[in-house]
Amino acid sequence: PDLDLLSNLVNRTPAPVELGLNAEAKISVIASETNGEAEEEEEASKATEGNNINTEGHGANMDLKVCLKPHYGFLNMHHSVFTDYAREGLSYDMLEIPSPDDTPSDNRRDMRLDVEIDKFDSERYLADLFLSDDPNDECADMIYVEAVRFMPHWAKKDSVDDLIGQMEQMNTKSTTRASSSLSSQENFFTEDESQRLLSTKAQLPLISKLNKEQTKSIFYSLVDILYAYVYDHRTTMGDCTCESSWTVVTLSPTLSWLESYTPPYDTITHVLRWSIRRALIYPYLRTFDFVAGMLVKDVVDIFRGGRRIILRCLLQIQQIMDGSEFHYLFNKLYINPYICWIQQISEDDLVRFVEDDLIPSVNMRKNGGANSQGDVSCLLDKSSLGLDLDILEKCNFKGEDASSSSSSSSSSSDTEDDDDDADSDSSVEDTSDDNQCSGLNDETQLNEQDRSLLVMEQKNSSNNLLDNQIGGGNILSLDSNALLDKREEDTKAATDRNGETKKSLITEIG
């Protein structure tokens, strides 16, 4: 079988010994006339394989310098690519790591984590925290709605025609079923994908020479690359854009920072954690449920689909990088070797990784209702991402609750105050109305009563006022009536005197 895996048929060249792996000699010396000729042929054989870079006796020193240089790429096979081969300034356009050929491998991770902390936008995260996927919601983000509803190629079910064909195959002979299954495998890839498989070449070490840690490291980097691809595939609904290469490279620590995982110190949990973390910092959609739930489930489904599903994803990534002005070199460093490697491993190796590493790192739970396929929630909680998401949400929503409660209490108090003010205003208005009514009544009484009654009221009011000022008459006793009578008598006497004066003056003048 596997006749459709064309790269596996044409690409069987072992990698150079620069990787530290022992490769078989391409040229073997059977016999020679002199020892000198044998030595020359042996040196030529070593030079062909890259074992002897300098024939002047300084090969050991050169190998030591090469080993001390920062390595990257598939299985850390490459070094000095950006200084010796790439155009000037390409590393700044295609990578986030500064000076990849000068930055030690041990410093890459710490630098990356520090840069991610600086670029995390808490307000942007909170804005996407409760995005709605309801298409009828006017406030919903349609990109998010379509990304959630999109059916990717790894999740598509068989059509009705395929089901009918499978039912017809059940009634045929076993040989016919075997031939039909073989033809279905051969027809899995499109013509363009088959051409890409045929033209993709890479120098790889023999699979049998890789140890368990190296194999796991390859799988771990493949997980974060596919995670970045899944994000772009959903948000673009399977139709890549000019920004797709940036999205895939930026979300993948392997591509953006040349991250190299070293099992057993690194686990699949670290891979998923850092992928989710970058998905909450850089791209357009930063909803935790989307990046930590749906995308992780997609990665699991891709690995469960087998080598051909993974190959289709890698071929699409290869096409995306080929169309980029800045990221095309990633095909040589990572994608092409992965396309060749995934065809060489067995399905058992893939199943073993999924069951032993990938599945235990996610929590599979079945949800009833519309999502019958189940939901995947990463066992990593928000606090493990190193972004203080729990504290951020708690402080933000606690402040909102406090403000809402205070606003409700203030509104209720304002309502009560308004009611009290209304009551007091009404009472004041009633009092003023009563006063106005009493004033009108007083004026009416003044018009009807004669002067003697007014005088008597003034006397009484003066009497009361004097009584209040001197203690209510307890200390001093004043007869106000007598005083008033005396004042009237004095006034009358003065009037009489004035009259007599006027009469005497008139008499004298006359």
Coordinates of C-alpha atoms in Angstrom, one line a residue:
P1 CA 0.0 0.0 0.0
D2 CA 0.9 3.7 0.5
L3 CA 1.4 4.0 -3.3
D4 CA -0.1 7.5 -3.1
L5 CA 2.7 8.7 -0.7
L6 CA 4.9 9.7 -3.6
S7 CA 7.6 11.5 -1.6
N8 CA 8.2 8.3 0.3
L9 CA 8.9 6.5 -3.0
V10 CA 11.4 9.0 -4.4
N11 CA 13.0 10.4 -1.3
R12 CA 15.1 7.8 0.5
T13 CA 18.4 9.8 0.9
P14 CA 19.8 9.8 4.4
A15 CA 20.8 13.0 6.0
P16 CA 24.4 14.2 6.3
V17 CA 26.4 13.2 9.3
E18 CA 26.3 16.9 10.5
L19 CA 23.3 15.8 12.5
G20 CA 25.5 13.5 14.6
L21 CA 23.9 10.4 13.0
N22 CA 25.9 7.6 11.3
A23 CA 25.1 7.3 7.7
E24 CA 26.3 4.5 5.4
A25 CA 29.0 5.5 2.9
K26 CA 27.8 6.3 -0.6
I27 CA 31.2 5.3 -2.0
S28 CA 33.0 2.2 -0.9
V29 CA 36.5 1.3 -1.9
I30 CA 36.8 -2.3 -3.0
A31 CA 40.5 -2.5 -4.1
S32 CA 43.3 -0.1 -5.0
E33 CA 46.8 -0.4 -6.3
T34 CA 48.5 1.8 -3.8
N35 CA 47.7 3.0 -0.3
G36 CA 47.8 6.7 -1.5
E37 CA 45.1 6.1 -4.0
A38 CA 43.0 4.4 -1.4
E39 CA 43.4 7.4 1.0
E40 CA 42.5 9.9 -1.7
E41 CA 39.3 7.9 -2.5
E42 CA 38.5 7.6 1.2
E43 CA 38.9 11.4 1.6
A44 CA 36.7 12.0 -1.4
S45 CA 34.0 9.8 0.0
K46 CA 34.1 11.6 3.3
A47 CA 34.0 15.0 1.6
T48 CA 30.9 13.9 -0.4
E49 CA 29.1 13.0 2.8
G50 CA 30.2 16.2 4.5
N51 CA 32.2 14.4 7.1
N52 CA 35.4 16.3 6.3
I53 CA 34.8 20.0 5.7
N54 CA 38.4 21.1 5.7
T55 CA 41.0 18.8 4.2
E56 CA 43.9 20.7 5.8
G57 CA 43.7 19.0 9.1
H58 CA 41.4 21.6 10.9
G59 CA 38.2 19.5 10.5
A60 CA 37.9 18.9 14.2
N61 CA 38.1 22.6 15.1
M62 CA 35.5 23.4 12.4
D63 CA 33.2 20.8 13.7
L64 CA 33.5 22.2 17.2
K65 CA 32.6 25.7 16.0
V66 CA 29.7 24.3 14.1
C67 CA 28.4 22.5 17.2
L68 CA 28.6 25.7 19.2
K69 CA 26.5 27.7 16.8
P70 CA 22.8 28.0 17.4
H71 CA 20.9 25.3 15.5
Y72 CA 17.3 25.3 14.3
G73 CA 15.0 23.7 11.8
F74 CA 13.8 20.1 11.6
L75 CA 15.7 18.2 14.3
N76 CA 18.0 21.2 14.6
M77 CA 19.6 20.3 11.3
H78 CA 20.5 23.8 10.2
H79 CA 22.6 26.8 11.3
S80 CA 23.9 30.1 9.9
V81 CA 21.2 30.1 7.3
F82 CA 20.2 33.7 7.7
T83 CA 23.8 35.0 7.7
D84 CA 25.2 32.8 5.0
Y85 CA 22.4 32.1 2.5
A86 CA 19.3 34.4 3.1
R87 CA 19.1 37.9 1.9
E88 CA 19.9 40.7 4.3
G89 CA 17.0 41.6 6.6
L90 CA 15.0 38.5 5.9
S91 CA 15.2 37.3 9.5
Y92 CA 13.5 40.5 10.7
D93 CA 10.7 40.0 8.2
M94 CA 10.0 36.3 8.8
L95 CA 10.9 35.8 12.5
E96 CA 10.1 37.4 15.8
I97 CA 13.4 36.3 17.4
P98 CA 16.1 38.9 16.9
S99 CA 19.4 37.7 15.3
P100 CA 18.5 33.9 15.1
D101 CA 22.1 33.0 14.2
D102 CA 23.6 34.7 17.2
T103 CA 21.0 34.0 19.9
P104 CA 21.8 30.9 21.9
S105 CA 19.2 28.2 21.9
D106 CA 18.9 28.3 25.7
N107 CA 17.9 31.9 25.7
R108 CA 15.1 31.7 23.0
R109 CA 12.4 30.6 25.3
D110 CA 13.0 33.1 28.1
M111 CA 13.1 35.9 25.5
R112 CA 9.9 34.7 23.9
L113 CA 8.0 34.6 27.2
D114 CA 9.1 38.1 28.1
V115 CA 8.1 39.5 24.7
E116 CA 4.7 37.8 25.0
I117 CA 4.1 39.4 28.4
D118 CA 4.9 42.8 27.0
K119 CA 2.6 42.4 24.0
F120 CA -0.4 41.0 25.9
D121 CA -3.4 43.4 25.8
S122 CA -5.7 42.9 28.7
E123 CA -8.4 45.2 27.3
R124 CA -8.4 43.3 24.0
Y125 CA -8.7 40.0 25.8
L126 CA -11.6 41.2 27.9
A127 CA -13.4 42.5 24.8
D128 CA -13.4 39.1 23.2
L129 CA -14.1 37.1 26.4
F130 CA -17.9 36.7 25.8
L131 CA -18.2 36.8 22.0
S132 CA -21.5 35.5 20.8
D133 CA -21.7 32.8 18.1
D134 CA -25.4 33.4 17.4
P135 CA -25.8 34.6 13.8
N136 CA -29.0 36.3 14.8
D137 CA -27.3 38.5 17.4
E138 CA -26.7 41.9 16.0
C139 CA -23.6 42.4 18.3
A140 CA -22.0 39.1 17.2
D141 CA -18.7 39.1 15.4
M142 CA -19.4 37.5 12.0
I143 CA -15.8 36.2 11.6
Y144 CA -16.2 34.4 14.9
V145 CA -19.6 33.1 14.0
E146 CA -18.4 31.7 10.7
A147 CA -15.3 30.3 12.2
V148 CA -17.3 28.3 14.8
R149 CA -19.8 27.1 12.2
F150 CA -17.2 26.2 9.5
M151 CA -16.8 22.5 8.7
P152 CA -13.1 21.9 8.0
H153 CA -11.9 19.1 5.7
W154 CA -10.7 16.9 8.6
A155 CA -14.2 16.9 10.1
K156 CA -16.3 16.4 7.1
K157 CA -18.5 13.3 7.1
D158 CA -19.1 11.0 4.2
S159 CA -21.7 12.1 1.7
V160 CA -24.8 10.1 0.8
D161 CA -23.1 8.7 -2.3
D162 CA -20.1 7.6 -0.2
L163 CA -22.5 5.8 2.2
I164 CA -24.3 4.1 -0.6
G165 CA -21.0 3.0 -2.1
Q166 CA -19.9 1.5 1.2
M167 CA -23.2 -0.4 1.5
E168 CA -22.7 -1.8 -2.0
Q169 CA -19.2 -2.8 -1.1
M170 CA -20.5 -4.9 1.7
N171 CA -22.2 -7.2 -0.8
T172 CA -19.1 -7.7 -3.0
K173 CA -16.3 -10.2 -2.6
S174 CA -13.3 -9.5 -0.3
T175 CA -10.9 -9.0 -3.3
T176 CA -13.2 -6.4 -4.7
R177 CA -13.4 -4.6 -1.3
A178 CA -9.6 -4.7 -1.1
S179 CA -9.1 -3.2 -4.5
S180 CA -11.7 -0.6 -3.9
S181 CA -10.1 0.4 -0.6
L182 CA -6.8 0.6 -2.3
S183 CA -8.2 2.8 -5.0
S184 CA -9.9 5.0 -2.4
Q185 CA -6.4 5.6 -0.8
E186 CA -4.9 6.3 -4.2
N187 CA -7.7 8.9 -4.9
F188 CA -7.4 10.6 -1.5
F189 CA -5.1 13.4 -2.8
T190 CA -6.0 15.8 -5.6
E191 CA -3.8 16.1 -8.6
D192 CA -2.2 19.3 -7.3
E193 CA -1.4 17.6 -4.0
S194 CA 0.1 14.6 -5.8
Q195 CA 2.4 16.9 -7.8
R196 CA 3.5 18.6 -4.6
L197 CA 4.2 15.3 -2.9
L198 CA 6.3 14.2 -5.9
S199 CA 8.3 17.4 -6.0
T200 CA 8.9 17.7 -2.3
K201 CA 12.4 16.5 -1.2
A202 CA 14.4 16.7 2.0
Q203 CA 17.4 15.1 3.5
L204 CA 16.3 13.1 6.6
P205 CA 18.0 10.7 8.9
L206 CA 16.8 7.1 8.9
I207 CA 13.7 6.6 11.1
S208 CA 15.4 3.7 12.8
K209 CA 18.2 5.9 13.9
L210 CA 16.0 8.3 15.8
N211 CA 15.6 7.7 19.5
K212 CA 12.4 8.1 21.5
E213 CA 13.1 11.7 22.6
Q214 CA 13.9 12.9 19.1
T215 CA 10.7 11.4 17.8
K216 CA 8.6 13.1 20.5
S217 CA 10.4 16.4 19.8
I218 CA 9.3 16.1 16.2
F219 CA 5.7 15.4 17.2
Y220 CA 5.6 18.3 19.6
S221 CA 6.8 20.8 17.0
L222 CA 4.2 19.3 14.6
V223 CA 1.5 19.9 17.1
D224 CA 2.1 23.7 17.5
I225 CA 2.5 24.1 13.7
L226 CA -0.8 22.4 13.1
Y227 CA -2.5 24.4 15.9
A228 CA -1.4 27.6 14.1
Y229 CA -2.7 26.2 10.8
V230 CA -6.0 25.3 12.3
Y231 CA -6.6 28.8 13.6
D232 CA -5.9 30.3 10.1
H233 CA -8.0 27.6 8.4
R234 CA -11.1 28.3 10.5
T235 CA -10.9 32.1 10.5
T236 CA -10.4 32.2 6.7
M237 CA -13.0 29.4 6.2
G238 CA -10.5 27.3 4.3
D239 CA -9.5 30.0 1.8
C240 CA -6.1 31.3 2.8
T241 CA -5.3 35.0 2.5
C242 CA -2.2 37.2 2.2
E243 CA -2.1 37.2 6.0
S244 CA -2.3 33.5 6.4
S245 CA 1.5 33.0 6.4
W246 CA 1.9 35.7 9.1
T247 CA -0.8 34.0 11.2
V248 CA 0.7 30.5 11.0
V249 CA 4.2 31.7 11.7
T250 CA 3.2 34.0 14.5
L251 CA 1.0 31.5 16.4
S252 CA 3.6 28.7 16.2
P253 CA 6.6 29.0 18.7
T254 CA 8.5 26.6 16.5
L255 CA 8.3 28.9 13.5
S256 CA 8.4 32.4 15.0
W257 CA 11.0 31.7 17.7
L258 CA 12.7 28.5 16.3
E259 CA 11.5 26.7 19.4
S260 CA 13.0 23.3 20.0
Y261 CA 11.3 20.9 22.5
T262 CA 13.4 18.6 24.6
P263 CA 11.5 15.7 26.1
P264 CA 11.2 14.6 28.8
Y265 CA 11.7 18.1 30.2
D266 CA 9.1 19.4 27.8
T267 CA 5.7 17.7 27.5
I268 CA 2.7 18.1 25.2
T269 CA 1.2 20.2 28.0
H270 CA 3.8 22.9 27.5
V271 CA 3.2 22.8 23.7
L272 CA -0.5 23.4 24.1
R273 CA 0.0 26.0 26.8
W274 CA 2.3 28.1 24.7
S275 CA 0.2 27.8 21.6
I276 CA -3.0 28.9 23.4
R277 CA -1.0 31.6 25.1
R278 CA 0.1 33.1 21.8
A279 CA -3.4 32.8 20.4
L280 CA -4.6 35.1 23.2
I281 CA -1.9 37.7 22.4
Y282 CA -1.5 38.1 18.6
P283 CA -4.4 37.3 16.3
Y284 CA -7.8 38.8 15.7
L285 CA -10.0 36.4 17.7
R286 CA -8.8 36.0 21.3
T287 CA -11.7 34.1 22.9
F288 CA -10.5 31.5 25.4
D289 CA -13.2 29.0 24.6
F290 CA -12.3 29.2 21.0
V291 CA -8.5 28.9 21.2
A292 CA -8.4 26.5 24.2
G293 CA -11.4 24.4 23.2
M294 CA -12.3 24.2 19.6
L295 CA -8.8 24.6 18.2
V296 CA -7.4 21.9 20.5
K297 CA -10.2 19.6 19.4
D298 CA -9.3 20.2 15.8
V299 CA -5.7 19.3 16.4
V300 CA -6.8 16.1 18.0
D301 CA -9.1 15.3 15.1
I302 CA -6.3 15.8 12.6
F303 CA -4.0 13.4 14.4
R304 CA -6.8 10.9 14.7
G305 CA -7.5 11.2 11.0
G306 CA -4.1 9.6 10.2
R307 CA -1.1 10.4 8.1
R308 CA -3.0 11.5 5.0
I309 CA -5.0 14.1 6.9
I310 CA -1.8 15.5 8.4
L311 CA -0.2 15.4 5.0
R312 CA -3.0 17.5 3.5
C313 CA -2.6 20.1 6.2
L314 CA 1.1 20.2 5.7
L315 CA 0.7 20.6 1.9
Q316 CA -1.6 23.5 2.4
I317 CA 0.9 25.1 4.8
Q318 CA 3.6 24.6 2.1
Q319 CA 1.4 26.3 -0.4
I320 CA 0.8 29.2 2.0
M321 CA 4.5 29.7 2.6
D322 CA 5.3 29.5 -1.1
G323 CA 3.0 32.4 -1.8
S324 CA 4.6 34.6 0.9
E325 CA 7.3 37.1 0.2
F326 CA 9.0 36.6 3.6
H327 CA 8.1 33.2 4.9
Y328 CA 9.1 30.9 2.0
L329 CA 12.2 29.7 3.7
F330 CA 10.2 27.9 6.3
N331 CA 9.4 25.2 3.7
K332 CA 13.1 24.3 3.5
L333 CA 13.7 24.5 7.3
Y334 CA 10.6 22.7 8.5
I335 CA 7.6 22.0 6.3
N336 CA 9.3 19.9 3.5
P337 CA 11.1 17.7 6.0
Y338 CA 7.8 17.1 7.9
I339 CA 6.1 16.2 4.6
C340 CA 8.7 13.6 4.0
W341 CA 9.0 12.4 7.6
I342 CA 5.2 11.8 8.1
Q343 CA 5.2 9.5 5.1
Q344 CA 8.0 7.4 6.5
I345 CA 6.6 6.7 10.0
S346 CA 4.0 4.0 10.5
E347 CA 0.4 4.5 11.5
D348 CA 1.2 2.6 14.8
D349 CA 3.7 5.3 15.7
L350 CA 1.1 8.0 15.1
V351 CA -1.6 6.1 17.1
R352 CA 0.8 5.6 19.9
F353 CA 1.6 9.3 20.2
V354 CA -2.1 10.2 20.1
E355 CA -3.1 7.8 22.8
D356 CA -0.1 8.1 25.1
D357 CA 0.6 11.8 24.8
L358 CA -2.0 13.9 23.1
I359 CA -5.2 12.5 24.4
P360 CA -4.2 12.4 28.1
S361 CA -3.4 16.1 27.8
V362 CA -6.9 17.1 26.9
N363 CA -10.1 16.4 28.7
M364 CA -12.7 14.8 26.4
R365 CA -16.3 15.4 27.6
K366 CA -19.5 14.7 25.7
N367 CA -22.1 17.3 25.6
G368 CA -25.6 16.6 24.7
G369 CA -27.8 18.6 22.4
A370 CA -26.5 20.3 19.3
N371 CA -22.8 19.4 19.7
S372 CA -23.1 15.6 19.4
Q373 CA -19.4 15.3 18.3
G374 CA -18.3 16.3 21.8
D375 CA -16.2 19.1 23.1
V376 CA -12.6 19.2 24.0
S377 CA -11.4 21.3 26.9
C378 CA -7.7 21.6 27.6
L379 CA -6.8 20.5 31.1
L380 CA -4.8 23.6 31.4
D381 CA -6.6 26.3 33.2
K382 CA -6.2 30.0 32.7
S383 CA -3.9 30.5 35.6
S384 CA -1.3 28.2 34.0
L385 CA -0.8 30.5 31.0
G386 CA 1.1 33.0 33.0
L387 CA -1.1 35.9 31.9
D388 CA -3.0 36.4 35.2
L389 CA -6.3 35.9 33.3
D390 CA -8.3 34.8 36.4
I391 CA -7.1 37.8 38.4
L392 CA -7.9 40.1 35.5
E393 CA -11.4 38.8 35.0
K394 CA -12.1 38.8 38.8
C395 CA -10.9 42.4 39.2
N396 CA -12.8 43.6 36.2
F397 CA -16.1 41.9 36.8
K398 CA -15.9 42.6 40.6
G399 CA -15.6 46.3 39.8
E400 CA -18.5 46.1 37.4
D401 CA -20.6 44.3 40.1
A402 CA -19.7 46.9 42.6
S403 CA -20.4 49.8 40.3
S404 CA -23.8 48.2 39.3
S405 CA -24.7 47.6 42.9
S406 CA -23.7 51.1 43.9
S407 CA -25.5 52.6 40.9
S408 CA -28.6 50.6 41.8
S409 CA -28.4 51.6 45.4
S410 CA -27.8 55.2 44.4
S411 CA -30.7 55.1 42.0
S412 CA -32.9 53.7 44.7
S413 CA -31.7 56.3 47.2
D414 CA -32.2 59.0 44.6
T415 CA -35.7 57.7 44.0
E416 CA -36.4 57.8 47.7
D417 CA -34.9 61.3 47.9
D418 CA -37.0 62.3 45.0
D419 CA -40.1 61.0 46.7
D420 CA -39.2 62.8 49.9
D421 CA -38.5 66.0 48.0
A422 CA -41.8 65.6 46.2
D423 CA -43.6 65.1 49.5
S424 CA -41.8 68.0 51.1
D425 CA -42.5 70.2 48.0
S426 CA -46.1 69.2 48.1
S427 CA -46.3 70.0 51.8
V428 CA -44.6 73.3 51.2
E429 CA -46.9 74.0 48.4
D430 CA -49.9 73.1 50.6
T431 CA -48.5 75.3 53.3
S432 CA -47.9 78.2 51.0
D433 CA -51.4 77.7 49.6
D434 CA -52.8 77.7 53.1
N435 CA -50.8 80.8 53.9
Q436 CA -52.0 82.5 50.8
C437 CA -55.6 81.5 51.6
S438 CA -55.1 82.7 55.2
G439 CA -53.6 86.0 53.9
L440 CA -56.6 86.5 51.7
N441 CA -58.9 85.8 54.6
D442 CA -56.9 88.2 56.7
E443 CA -57.2 91.0 54.1
T444 CA -60.9 90.3 53.8
Q445 CA -61.2 90.5 57.6
L446 CA -59.2 93.8 57.6
N447 CA -61.5 95.3 55.1
E448 CA -64.6 94.2 57.1
Q449 CA -63.4 95.1 60.6
D450 CA -63.1 98.6 61.7
R451 CA -60.2 100.4 63.1
S452 CA -61.0 99.7 66.7
L453 CA -60.6 95.9 66.3
L454 CA -57.3 96.4 64.5
V455 CA -56.0 98.5 67.3
M456 CA -57.1 95.9 69.8
E457 CA -55.2 93.1 67.8
Q458 CA -52.1 95.3 67.7
K459 CA -52.4 95.8 71.4
N460 CA -52.8 92.1 72.0
S461 CA -49.8 91.2 69.8
S462 CA -47.7 93.9 71.5
N463 CA -48.7 92.6 74.8
N464 CA -47.8 89.0 73.9
L465 CA -44.4 90.2 72.4
L466 CA -43.5 92.1 75.6
D467 CA -44.6 89.1 77.7
N468 CA -42.3 86.8 75.7
Q469 CA -39.3 89.2 75.9
I470 CA -39.5 89.7 79.7
G471 CA -40.3 86.1 80.6
G472 CA -44.0 85.9 80.1
G473 CA -44.7 88.3 82.9
N474 CA -43.4 86.2 85.7
I475 CA -40.7 88.6 86.7
L476 CA -42.2 92.0 85.8
S477 CA -45.8 92.8 85.5
L478 CA -46.7 95.5 83.0
D479 CA -50.2 96.7 82.3
S480 CA -50.1 97.3 78.7
N481 CA -53.7 98.5 78.6
A482 CA -52.8 101.2 81.0
L483 CA -49.8 102.2 79.1
L484 CA -51.8 102.4 75.9
D485 CA -54.6 104.5 77.6
K486 CA -52.0 106.8 79.0
R487 CA -50.4 107.1 75.6
E488 CA -53.8 108.0 74.1
E489 CA -54.4 110.6 76.8
D490 CA -51.0 112.1 76.2
T491 CA -51.7 112.2 72.5
K492 CA -55.1 113.9 73.1
A493 CA -53.6 116.4 75.5
A494 CA -50.8 117.3 73.0
T495 CA -53.5 117.7 70.3
D496 CA -55.5 120.0 72.6
R497 CA -52.4 122.1 73.4
N498 CA -51.6 122.4 69.7
G499 CA -55.1 123.5 69.0
E500 CA -55.0 126.2 71.8
T501 CA -51.6 127.4 70.4
K502 CA -53.0 127.7 66.9
K503 CA -55.9 129.7 68.3
S504 CA -53.7 132.1 70.3
L505 CA -51.5 132.7 67.2
I506 CA -54.5 133.5 65.1
T507 CA -55.8 135.9 67.8
E508 CA -52.5 137.7 68.0
I509 CA -52.3 138.0 64.2
G510 CA -55.8 139.3 63.9

